[in-house]
XYZ file of C-alpha atoms in Angstrom:
742
model
C 18.342 -132.975 54.896
C 21.429 -135.190 55.088
C 20.709 -136.771 58.415
C 19.749 -133.604 60.361
C 17.030 -133.725 62.981
C 13.766 -131.870 62.234
C 14.532 -129.180 64.828
C 17.904 -128.625 63.191
C 16.277 -128.340 59.761
C 13.925 -125.676 61.034
C 16.714 -123.614 62.573
C 19.414 -124.135 59.940
C 20.062 -123.691 56.294
C 22.307 -126.414 54.943
C 24.908 -126.692 52.201
C 26.099 -130.198 51.455
C 28.357 -131.754 48.805
C 28.292 -135.344 50.043
C 31.715 -134.897 51.641
C 30.975 -132.290 54.279
C 27.872 -130.468 55.454
C 27.675 -126.966 56.910
C 24.640 -125.703 58.802
C 23.965 -122.022 59.559
C 21.351 -120.512 61.854
C 18.583 -118.957 59.756
C 18.071 -116.101 62.231
C 21.664 -115.012 62.903
C 23.949 -116.681 60.356
C 25.967 -118.446 63.060
C 27.688 -121.694 62.024
C 26.004 -124.409 64.049
C 27.355 -127.623 62.649
C 30.190 -128.847 60.454
C 29.825 -132.486 59.581
C 32.389 -134.856 58.101
C 30.587 -137.641 56.239
C 33.303 -140.314 56.212
C 33.410 -140.338 60.003
C 29.839 -139.131 60.679
C 31.434 -136.528 62.883
C 30.353 -132.997 63.773
C 33.427 -130.888 64.531
C 31.363 -128.337 66.487
C 29.954 -128.441 70.005
C 26.198 -127.993 69.723
C 26.190 -126.188 73.090
C 28.554 -123.473 71.883
C 27.483 -122.446 68.422
C 26.119 -118.915 68.596
C 29.347 -116.985 68.045
C 29.636 -114.432 65.268
C 31.240 -115.549 62.015
C 33.078 -112.235 61.829
C 34.290 -109.255 63.835
C 35.282 -105.849 62.503
C 37.561 -103.340 64.225
C 36.708 -99.730 63.414
C 39.362 -97.079 63.983
C 37.800 -94.061 65.696
C 39.289 -90.955 67.361
C 38.454 -92.435 70.746
C 40.129 -95.747 69.898
C 39.179 -99.106 68.381
C 35.490 -100.085 68.338
C 34.648 -103.726 67.582
C 31.367 -104.862 66.045
C 30.121 -108.329 65.085
C 26.971 -109.760 63.519
C 24.913 -108.946 66.614
C 25.292 -105.244 65.768
C 23.209 -105.743 62.607
C 19.480 -105.082 62.834
C 18.791 -107.215 59.807
C 20.028 -110.592 58.535
C 18.992 -112.634 55.506
C 20.525 -115.281 53.286
C 20.432 -116.520 49.714
C 21.022 -120.106 48.736
C 22.346 -119.947 45.213
C 22.638 -123.731 44.832
C 23.198 -126.800 46.995
C 26.864 -125.827 47.391
C 26.677 -122.030 47.791
C 25.266 -119.850 50.534
C 25.315 -116.049 50.784
C 24.828 -114.493 54.243
C 24.016 -110.773 54.498
C 23.988 -108.492 57.552
C 22.884 -104.837 57.210
C 21.166 -101.924 59.011
C 23.818 -101.225 61.637
C 22.451 -98.655 64.107
C 25.904 -97.737 65.450
C 27.271 -96.822 62.012
C 26.243 -93.573 60.358
C 26.695 -94.829 56.808
C 23.370 -96.493 55.980
C 25.043 -98.420 53.153
C 27.306 -100.317 55.541
C 26.764 -104.014 54.896
C 28.601 -107.297 55.501
C 28.263 -110.195 53.066
C 29.792 -113.656 53.532
C 29.789 -116.186 50.708
C 30.460 -119.825 51.590
C 30.893 -122.324 48.811
C 31.605 -126.057 48.967
C 34.062 -127.630 46.532
C 32.338 -130.003 44.133
C 34.485 -133.069 44.741
C 36.437 -132.379 47.928
C 35.590 -131.999 51.643
C 36.538 -128.314 51.477
C 34.703 -125.000 51.573
C 35.768 -121.492 50.542
C 34.835 -118.433 52.608
C 34.745 -114.903 51.195
C 33.746 -111.689 52.959
C 32.857 -108.228 51.657
C 32.387 -105.140 53.823
C 30.564 -102.385 51.930
C 29.851 -98.740 52.711
C 33.232 -97.989 54.303
C 34.083 -94.632 52.694
C 33.328 -92.780 55.904
C 34.337 -95.677 58.176
C 37.970 -96.584 58.845
C 38.168 -100.374 59.066
C 41.443 -101.482 60.661
C 40.788 -105.239 60.931
C 38.286 -107.782 59.650
C 38.329 -111.108 61.480
C 36.834 -113.751 59.204
C 36.107 -116.579 59.290
C 35.589 -117.272 62.973
C 34.939 -120.983 63.512
C 34.025 -121.425 67.162
C 33.066 -124.391 69.324
C 35.585 -126.836 67.784
C 35.372 -129.995 69.898
C 38.292 -132.157 70.990
C 38.736 -134.645 68.136
C 40.571 -137.069 70.415
C 44.206 -138.233 70.195
C 44.678 -134.689 68.988
C 47.647 -133.237 67.118
C 48.109 -129.688 65.857
C 50.469 -129.076 62.914
C 51.451 -125.527 61.970
C 54.032 -124.262 59.439
C 55.660 -122.025 62.018
C 58.877 -121.405 60.065
C 59.899 -124.914 58.979
C 57.048 -126.568 60.848
C 56.002 -127.738 64.290
C 53.616 -130.310 65.686
C 52.029 -130.517 69.126
C 50.254 -133.381 70.872
C 47.216 -132.469 72.975
C 47.281 -128.744 72.133
C 44.342 -127.934 74.435
C 46.337 -129.081 77.436
C 49.183 -126.754 76.526
C 46.845 -123.869 75.734
C 45.156 -124.246 79.109
C 48.505 -123.659 80.848
C 48.986 -120.242 79.260
C 48.816 -117.586 81.946
C 46.335 -114.779 81.462
C 42.713 -114.551 80.432
C 43.207 -115.431 76.758
C 44.572 -118.903 75.964
C 45.767 -118.297 72.438
C 48.265 -119.304 69.759
C 48.681 -116.774 66.956
C 50.818 -116.773 63.819
C 51.567 -113.958 61.369
C 51.578 -114.428 57.602
C 53.654 -113.654 55.688
C 56.243 -114.053 58.398
C 56.945 -116.747 60.937
C 53.977 -118.618 59.493
C 55.673 -119.729 56.297
C 52.584 -121.171 54.590
C 48.868 -120.364 54.889
C 47.550 -123.535 56.487
C 47.209 -125.522 59.679
C 45.752 -128.881 60.643
C 44.092 -130.296 63.754
C 43.685 -134.055 63.562
C 43.108 -137.334 65.350
C 46.354 -139.243 64.964
C 44.820 -142.684 65.500
C 41.717 -142.299 63.315
C 43.709 -140.249 60.786
C 41.246 -137.487 60.030
C 40.854 -133.898 61.066
C 40.148 -130.241 60.420
C 42.009 -128.352 57.686
C 42.225 -124.547 57.511
C 44.081 -122.373 55.009
C 43.914 -119.339 52.736
C 44.460 -119.221 48.983
C 46.170 -115.839 48.952
C 48.587 -115.833 46.009
C 49.675 -112.218 46.659
C 50.802 -112.587 50.295
C 48.596 -110.011 52.007
C 49.267 -109.535 55.711
C 47.012 -111.607 57.951
C 47.062 -113.467 61.265
C 45.892 -117.002 62.017
C 44.948 -118.015 65.552
C 43.519 -120.742 67.769
C 41.963 -119.814 71.115
C 40.783 -122.117 73.905
C 37.542 -121.217 75.689
C 36.220 -122.150 79.125
C 34.373 -125.180 77.697
C 37.635 -126.638 76.311
C 36.554 -125.800 72.762
C 38.757 -124.093 70.199
C 38.024 -121.056 68.062
C 39.843 -120.608 64.758
C 40.215 -117.092 63.337
C 41.812 -115.316 60.406
C 42.478 -111.612 60.955
C 42.597 -109.600 57.723
C 43.974 -106.052 57.485
C 42.561 -103.499 55.025
C 44.439 -100.340 54.132
C 43.165 -97.326 56.044
C 43.651 -95.034 53.068
C 41.494 -97.064 50.686
C 39.457 -94.903 48.310
C 37.123 -97.774 47.553
C 33.761 -98.073 49.292
C 34.244 -101.817 49.758
C 36.797 -104.083 51.405
C 36.868 -107.652 50.206
C 40.139 -109.580 50.497
C 41.568 -110.788 47.182
C 41.637 -114.317 48.544
C 39.408 -116.835 50.258
C 39.691 -118.753 53.482
C 39.505 -122.524 53.039
C 37.875 -124.664 55.730
C 37.400 -128.402 55.452
C 38.220 -131.864 56.663
C 40.885 -134.281 55.493
C 41.997 -137.869 55.819
C 45.469 -138.579 57.160
C 48.022 -136.543 59.101
C 50.257 -133.498 58.609
C 51.980 -135.159 55.634
C 48.570 -135.513 53.981
C 47.977 -131.806 54.580
C 51.392 -130.948 53.107
C 50.489 -132.940 49.999
C 47.125 -131.170 49.765
C 48.679 -127.740 50.190
C 51.479 -128.548 47.716
C 48.850 -129.069 45.015
C 47.989 -125.397 45.374
C 51.280 -123.844 46.481
C 53.411 -125.334 43.696
C 51.173 -123.615 41.132
C 51.651 -120.128 42.560
C 53.857 -117.325 41.313
C 56.423 -117.770 44.083
C 57.038 -121.362 42.970
C 57.338 -120.460 39.281
C 59.712 -117.622 40.175
C 61.756 -119.507 42.774
C 65.428 -118.596 42.347
C 66.542 -122.145 43.064
C 64.025 -123.750 40.718
C 65.014 -121.362 37.930
C 68.745 -121.951 38.305
C 69.414 -118.416 39.558
C 71.202 -119.465 42.735
C 75.010 -119.698 42.364
C 76.197 -123.226 41.617
C 78.776 -122.943 44.385
C 75.903 -122.488 46.848
C 74.131 -125.576 45.536
C 77.335 -127.601 45.926
C 77.819 -126.587 49.564
C 78.573 -129.686 51.629
C 78.790 -128.025 55.043
C 78.182 -124.657 56.710
C 80.231 -123.315 59.594
C 78.371 -120.754 61.742
C 80.966 -118.897 63.763
C 81.271 -115.457 65.343
C 84.000 -112.884 65.817
C 87.153 -111.992 63.927
C 88.465 -113.913 60.931
C 90.908 -116.052 62.901
C 87.939 -117.367 64.885
C 85.750 -117.867 61.809
C 87.553 -118.284 58.496
C 90.598 -120.165 59.777
C 88.516 -122.977 61.393
C 86.426 -123.159 58.208
C 89.558 -123.610 56.126
C 90.563 -126.464 58.449
C 87.149 -128.058 57.958
C 87.476 -127.736 54.186
C 90.813 -129.590 54.271
C 89.339 -132.406 56.363
C 86.145 -132.725 54.349
C 87.629 -132.117 50.888
C 84.262 -130.677 49.863
C 82.958 -127.071 49.677
C 82.466 -125.328 53.021
C 80.472 -122.092 53.412
C 80.727 -119.651 56.304
C 77.816 -117.950 58.013
C 79.601 -115.085 59.791
C 78.248 -113.153 62.800
C 80.023 -110.466 64.866
C 82.389 -109.490 62.061
C 81.090 -105.907 62.214
C 82.477 -102.901 64.023
C 79.404 -102.346 66.180
C 78.137 -104.258 69.184
C 75.712 -107.028 68.214
C 71.989 -106.380 68.673
C 72.287 -102.704 69.542
C 74.730 -100.903 67.210
C 73.059 -101.720 63.883
C 73.418 -100.568 61.101
C 76.887 -99.190 61.929
C 78.507 -102.375 60.649
C 81.458 -100.814 58.850
C 84.381 -100.932 59.110
C 84.833 -104.536 60.363
C 85.995 -104.838 63.955
C 89.397 -106.207 62.899
C 89.992 -103.457 60.354
C 89.640 -103.393 56.593
C 93.027 -104.783 55.588
C 92.941 -107.761 57.947
C 89.383 -108.582 56.923
C 90.032 -108.417 53.175
C 93.273 -110.404 53.465
C 91.483 -113.147 55.417
C 88.600 -113.260 52.912
C 91.020 -113.559 49.980
C 92.919 -116.378 51.688
C 89.711 -118.282 52.487
C 88.369 -117.963 48.953
C 91.644 -119.321 47.547
C 91.044 -122.386 49.720
C 87.501 -122.716 48.350
C 85.780 -121.283 51.445
C 83.129 -118.649 50.765
C 81.502 -116.468 53.428
C 78.330 -114.450 53.848
C 78.142 -111.831 56.594
C 75.350 -110.959 59.000
C 73.437 -107.701 58.505
C 69.966 -107.260 59.965
C 67.738 -106.017 57.153
C 65.317 -103.941 59.193
C 66.744 -102.878 62.593
C 68.399 -99.634 63.691
C 69.864 -98.971 67.132
C 68.107 -96.029 68.763
C 71.210 -94.993 70.706
C 73.570 -94.905 67.735
C 74.959 -91.675 66.360
C 73.553 -92.488 62.927
C 70.017 -92.779 64.347
C 70.131 -89.120 65.269
C 72.302 -87.815 62.443
C 70.284 -89.466 59.660
C 66.855 -88.784 61.194
C 66.124 -92.512 61.059
C 63.028 -92.197 63.236
C 61.128 -90.681 60.297
C 61.567 -93.926 58.335
C 60.742 -96.383 61.128
C 57.615 -98.576 61.248
C 54.749 -96.886 63.135
C 51.715 -98.589 64.619
C 48.149 -97.312 64.387
C 48.838 -94.933 67.293
C 52.045 -93.594 65.744
C 54.414 -95.521 68.026
C 57.587 -97.166 66.770
C 58.225 -100.920 66.991
C 61.145 -100.777 69.429
C 62.469 -103.896 71.145
C 65.244 -104.662 73.615
C 67.171 -107.661 72.292
C 70.484 -106.995 74.044
C 70.200 -107.850 77.741
C 73.835 -106.889 78.331
C 73.804 -103.271 77.140
C 70.058 -102.571 77.523
C 70.076 -100.657 74.251
C 67.114 -101.070 71.898
C 66.599 -101.695 68.205
C 63.758 -100.221 66.154
C 62.181 -101.724 63.045
C 62.691 -99.719 59.868
C 60.020 -99.612 57.171
C 60.885 -101.412 53.950
C 58.319 -99.245 52.206
C 60.649 -96.234 52.421
C 63.234 -95.651 49.719
C 65.502 -94.213 52.403
C 65.890 -97.582 54.137
C 66.209 -99.544 50.893
C 69.019 -97.200 49.818
C 70.710 -97.391 53.219
C 70.721 -101.194 53.315
C 71.700 -101.501 49.648
C 74.740 -99.299 50.224
C 75.846 -101.572 53.086
C 75.474 -104.688 50.906
C 77.385 -102.959 48.110
C 80.246 -102.219 50.496
C 80.563 -105.664 52.089
C 80.583 -107.407 48.698
C 82.561 -104.974 46.536
C 84.870 -103.326 49.061
C 85.278 -106.109 51.600
C 85.019 -109.030 49.119
C 82.451 -111.202 50.902
C 80.301 -113.678 48.981
C 77.024 -112.165 50.052
C 74.805 -111.170 52.929
C 72.687 -112.942 55.491
C 69.613 -110.731 55.858
C 68.496 -111.300 59.412
C 64.728 -111.148 60.040
C 64.170 -111.306 56.286
C 61.032 -113.454 56.234
C 59.057 -111.094 58.447
C 56.407 -108.510 57.599
C 54.920 -105.582 59.464
C 51.949 -103.264 59.323
C 53.003 -99.629 59.102
C 50.661 -96.664 59.545
C 53.041 -93.800 58.734
C 51.339 -91.715 56.029
C 54.638 -90.122 54.950
C 56.199 -93.387 53.754
C 54.378 -93.613 50.439
C 52.882 -97.087 50.920
C 49.269 -98.065 51.704
C 48.501 -97.333 55.361
C 48.068 -100.392 57.561
C 47.243 -103.602 55.743
C 48.271 -104.787 52.317
C 51.160 -106.634 50.705
C 53.539 -103.701 50.320
C 56.113 -105.210 52.696
C 56.834 -108.146 50.420
C 56.710 -105.949 47.299
C 59.320 -103.675 48.830
C 61.477 -106.611 49.896
C 61.445 -107.647 46.224
C 62.535 -104.140 45.233
C 65.239 -104.176 47.909
C 66.800 -107.448 46.747
C 66.613 -106.373 43.120
C 68.348 -103.128 44.029
C 71.027 -104.993 46.002
C 71.713 -107.477 43.231
C 72.322 -104.654 40.753
C 75.437 -103.816 42.800
C 76.841 -107.354 42.703
C 79.738 -108.160 40.343
C 78.794 -110.385 37.413
C 81.883 -112.592 37.536
C 81.586 -113.718 41.162
C 79.280 -116.054 43.059
C 77.335 -113.765 45.393
C 74.075 -114.599 47.112
C 71.508 -113.501 49.664
C 70.280 -115.672 52.533
C 67.588 -114.868 55.074
C 66.188 -115.895 58.428
C 63.415 -118.471 58.435
C 61.586 -119.820 55.414
C 58.503 -118.577 53.631
C 56.789 -119.426 50.380
C 56.402 -115.731 49.551
C 60.180 -115.136 49.674
C 61.146 -117.965 47.288
C 61.725 -115.563 44.352
C 63.989 -113.237 46.352
C 66.389 -115.257 48.519
C 68.956 -117.889 47.549
C 69.086 -119.731 50.883
C 66.917 -119.933 53.996
C 68.100 -120.392 57.583
C 65.943 -123.029 59.292
C 66.806 -123.731 62.920
C 64.009 -125.927 64.245
C 66.077 -129.063 63.797
C 67.643 -127.916 67.069
C 64.624 -126.256 68.652
C 65.142 -128.044 71.992
C 68.389 -126.116 72.296
C 66.600 -122.759 72.319
C 63.029 -123.667 73.381
C 63.512 -126.626 75.687
C 60.626 -129.071 76.049
C 57.768 -126.655 75.284
C 55.296 -129.162 73.844
C 56.161 -128.502 70.193
C 58.308 -130.797 68.092
C 59.819 -129.955 64.707
C 58.497 -131.422 61.469
C 59.714 -130.755 57.907
C 56.377 -129.182 56.929
C 57.885 -126.559 54.640
C 60.269 -129.065 53.028
C 57.370 -131.429 52.417
C 55.764 -128.726 50.276
C 58.600 -126.649 48.813
C 61.876 -128.598 49.050
C 62.609 -128.433 45.280
C 62.069 -124.668 45.398
C 64.335 -123.642 48.284
C 67.812 -124.304 49.649
C 67.576 -124.609 53.418
C 70.460 -124.717 55.870
C 71.160 -124.013 59.522
C 71.497 -125.594 62.932
C 72.257 -124.432 66.467
C 74.018 -127.774 66.868
C 77.142 -127.031 68.892
C 79.617 -128.840 71.117
C 80.666 -125.796 73.159
C 78.894 -123.256 75.377
C 77.559 -120.178 73.567
C 79.892 -117.285 72.727
C 79.935 -113.721 74.062
C 80.502 -110.607 71.953
C 83.777 -108.959 72.915
C 82.099 -105.546 72.442
C 79.536 -106.233 75.158
C 80.234 -105.229 78.784
C 83.256 -107.122 80.156
C 81.558 -107.770 83.498
C 79.170 -110.301 81.941
C 81.786 -112.164 79.894
C 82.151 -115.865 80.792
C 85.332 -116.861 82.588
C 85.792 -119.845 80.274
C 84.630 -118.827 76.777
C 83.813 -121.614 74.325
C 84.129 -124.267 77.023
C 83.160 -127.789 75.958
C 79.590 -128.794 76.697
C 79.212 -131.839 78.915
C 79.707 -135.047 76.918
C 76.243 -136.218 78.020
C 74.842 -133.827 75.379
C 76.791 -135.365 72.503
C 73.824 -137.391 71.274
C 71.791 -134.210 71.075
C 74.386 -132.939 68.604
C 74.082 -136.155 66.588
C 70.282 -135.990 66.650
C 70.243 -132.427 65.338
C 72.579 -133.366 62.506
C 70.586 -136.519 61.706
C 67.351 -134.531 61.473
C 68.863 -131.998 59.089
C 70.274 -134.777 56.894
C 67.072 -136.772 56.467
C 64.973 -133.593 56.105
C 67.000 -132.304 53.175
C 69.037 -129.469 54.725
C 72.557 -128.367 53.941
C 74.379 -129.430 57.155
C 75.592 -126.774 59.602
C 77.767 -126.722 62.703
C 77.725 -123.790 65.114
C 80.826 -122.586 66.943
C 83.311 -124.963 65.325
C 86.924 -124.866 66.483
C 89.894 -127.015 65.590
C 90.254 -128.589 69.037
C 86.874 -130.295 68.542
C 88.356 -132.635 65.933
C 90.340 -134.226 68.771
C 88.231 -133.629 71.863
C 84.942 -134.510 70.141
C 86.409 -136.718 67.451
C 83.429 -139.074 67.141
C 80.884 -136.242 66.773
C 82.941 -134.267 64.238
C 83.608 -137.498 62.346
C 79.853 -138.128 62.236
C 79.226 -134.665 60.819
C 81.906 -135.017 58.137
C 80.623 -138.453 57.115
C 77.062 -137.139 56.988
C 78.177 -134.276 54.735
C 79.887 -136.714 52.359
C 76.870 -139.020 52.146
C 74.598 -136.080 51.419
C 76.972 -134.873 48.722
C 76.630 -138.257 47.025
C 72.844 -138.052 47.055
C 72.086 -134.492 45.949
C 69.519 -135.652 43.382
C 67.372 -136.591 46.392
C 68.487 -134.368 49.272
C 68.886 -131.150 47.288
C 66.496 -131.529 44.350
C 64.059 -134.245 45.431
C 60.373 -134.094 46.368
C 59.357 -135.127 49.872
C 57.428 -138.417 50.069
C 55.766 -140.321 52.871
C 58.253 -142.793 54.335
C 57.529 -146.495 54.848
C 56.750 -147.360 58.446
C 59.538 -148.805 60.570
C 59.667 -149.904 64.185
C 62.236 -147.463 65.556
C 63.869 -147.793 68.995
C 63.808 -144.797 71.333
C 66.136 -143.706 74.099
C 65.953 -141.100 76.823
C 68.506 -138.439 75.919
C 70.046 -135.643 77.934
C 69.179 -132.393 76.177
C 70.836 -129.043 76.728
C 68.834 -125.857 76.634
C 71.235 -122.988 76.111
C 71.040 -119.299 75.479
C 72.015 -118.365 71.921
C 74.740 -116.335 73.605
C 76.434 -116.550 76.962
C 73.975 -115.789 79.737
C 74.081 -112.713 81.939
C 74.541 -114.751 85.110
C 76.991 -117.204 83.594
C 74.495 -120.078 83.936
C 73.917 -120.558 80.227
C 73.145 -124.268 80.173
C 70.133 -126.027 81.629
C 69.061 -129.544 80.781
C 66.156 -131.934 80.603
C 65.618 -135.538 79.570
C 63.232 -136.815 76.956
C 62.756 -139.891 74.794
C 63.848 -139.554 71.150
C 64.197 -141.920 68.180
C 67.625 -143.415 67.597
C 67.056 -143.831 63.849
C 66.031 -140.947 61.564
C 64.825 -141.333 58.008
C 63.212 -139.356 55.221
C 62.068 -140.342 51.746
C 62.731 -138.301 48.599
C 61.770 -138.724 44.953
C 64.113 -137.452 42.247
C 63.200 -135.762 38.990
C 63.990 -138.986 37.107
C 61.463 -140.951 39.188
C 63.796 -142.706 41.602
C 63.512 -142.974 45.374
C 66.153 -142.175 47.975
C 65.452 -143.013 51.625
C 67.958 -141.121 53.770
C 68.801 -142.925 57.027
C 70.911 -141.736 59.950
C 71.520 -143.724 63.112
C 72.568 -142.105 66.385
C 72.366 -145.458 68.157
C 75.257 -147.221 69.851
C 73.875 -150.514 68.520
C 73.184 -151.918 65.038
C 69.615 -151.718 63.736
C 67.977 -154.290 61.489
C 66.293 -152.475 58.599
C 63.458 -154.655 57.329
C 60.410 -153.301 55.485
C 58.382 -153.784 52.318
C 57.256 -151.324 49.649
C 54.810 -151.703 46.793
C 56.352 -149.984 43.762
C 52.907 -148.578 42.838
C 52.849 -146.518 46.040
C 55.755 -144.467 44.735
C 55.052 -144.639 41.010
C 58.092 -146.846 40.386
C 58.691 -149.428 37.703
C 57.623 -152.973 38.727
C 61.237 -154.172 38.586
C 64.530 -152.541 39.445
C 67.444 -152.544 41.833
C 68.326 -151.282 45.289
C 71.599 -149.552 46.100
C 73.145 -148.218 49.287
C 74.746 -144.767 48.961
C 77.305 -143.917 51.647
C 80.342 -141.682 52.050
C 82.347 -143.836 49.636
C 79.759 -143.924 46.859
C 77.151 -146.433 45.705
C 76.942 -150.190 46.406
C 74.432 -152.649 44.937
C 72.266 -154.290 47.615
C 69.646 -156.364 45.803
C 67.091 -156.386 42.996
C 63.307 -156.431 43.068
C 60.587 -157.690 40.709
C 56.778 -157.741 40.286
C 56.429 -154.490 42.192
C 57.442 -156.051 45.508
C 60.364 -154.223 47.131
C 61.895 -155.795 50.211
C 64.614 -153.859 52.050
C 66.648 -155.990 54.440
C 70.078 -155.008 55.776
C 71.854 -154.005 58.976
C 72.335 -150.330 59.681
C 75.455 -150.246 61.794
C 75.923 -148.094 64.854
C 75.855 -144.402 63.822
C 75.774 -145.361 60.153
C 74.531 -142.808 57.629
C 73.319 -143.827 54.194
C 70.718 -143.442 51.460
C 68.688 -146.440 50.289
C 68.272 -145.879 46.556
C 65.459 -147.598 44.663
C 66.024 -147.266 40.945
C 65.086 -148.803 37.615
């Protein structure tokens, strides 16, 4: 039995495909071992292997009741073949319906170290099931030299995740991610960095049903992985079985290997085929954007500086415009109109900017309503808000200055879709903007309000209604003008509906500090050719303060320069975005920075020009694993700042941490050429010296190597017989693309 001890054989039933082996207890169905053959490694702690494979939350008048496999009086299994096992639990004494039964089907892939997990809960007509947690993989041992990679928005990686989990206050030491939402793809990886192997977990849900993924640390320092699935409470069917499977397996490599594995599946899904960018539906002016300016306030503080940037750069500049609206930010939504500077001033400024080639999208949160606004009462908005299972609204206090709350509106209601569409219609057609930034776009919620007309609780109605909303909005857009929709975060499920995605983790230290996570271009590694990403908190001044907030909290020196010791942080954030394929962005730009932070602004402008000369790679290219280089590090001073001015005036704190001084990312173009983007933030030159085998990238055995910079393309050398040797000096703060072509 594939190397199992006799006692294990007696207690377990095994499925085995020569890549991995799963063993289940014959009396309970518990997963007791999970073996990787290549490394002869059991991922599970043999001392902690009796946990239930599933848990079910039942909604009862008295509250939620949770059952697991121990509630079943009977368990049996069927082994269909060497790769497939069916586990069945029935005869639940605590459930009146005698037909209530839970069936789990686990099947190994024929030629891969992966398994699929499917659950069915039958006999639920008289039982309201609010949540099905499956699979539950408990007792996951420390793999050693451990890294956790999760597609939280763009993507994050953590070293020694158990150490960080153990520091969480409270009884439960848990990380949890919602999909579709802040978890942009349905996968995660836990791996040994040195030995380059690990545990892979995902779902193959092509319809984007709402679910949660989690990792929990127990008292024995073992991890438990769970997927929480949400049925609809108003289902007429007598069975709940998700329309997707969970995938559990092992893999060789690191997070890039996982991205490649997931891309094989994700690129074949509907959202990839219907991607607006991939299908040429995004405006060409958006694709040609060389630089974004993210400013706040009236037009003279937003559009005028952008026009100055456009003149310096001599390439297209887009504006991402907050605080243009008549209401106070983060409490007065959706009373955006008229603009705070008045209609005529706003329209005149927009017309002037567009004549200079500067286009602007304006901020409008696509799901929040201020509970203390007049419109909240007058339009009976509460009736159309998201409700939880107990009928409570999802109300949150974002604004610490006014202490006024926002409440989440339900996209499943036609009322809210009509309300938001009318606002988009006005800002584009009456106020002449180039589109809308839909804040909190790539989120989803469970709503239990029976009057809204959508399935109650779980399902995929949120995304379906977002699709209807954007379709409805676009019907109002003029046909002869470039107009587009952008949204917060990234998500595979939103690829068919948004033109651009705001991705801010390139500057996550600025808002999260040193919290153990570091950004990785996980989403770009999978979906870069399907999505335009932009965004950066990268700023050279202290955060702004909304003039409509209470005067007593306003900073005495608004938009004061940040200490020059943080300048390299600015460069690092820009370098990351460049090599990871983003459209560059600067936050809080003002004309005085071109003189007082001349070197940093010069770096940004040069970076934008280099990127513009390499769009076949950095806009359209596929992410590839980069060749290894020995990169110098330096301890940098990092600012952690509030997104806005702080209530006490102390908005800036700092820490020091070691970071690379050279950033690079490798991209493959549609015509089978390679571009290696490189950005130095070092004060010293760096000797670039590495070798590539052309076969590793599917290149021709002979060709040439060029250097693309702000001035264009320069021949460096040629290569032959498949041996590519790159050898040149990257000067201090130089930005370029190494092009390997036929």
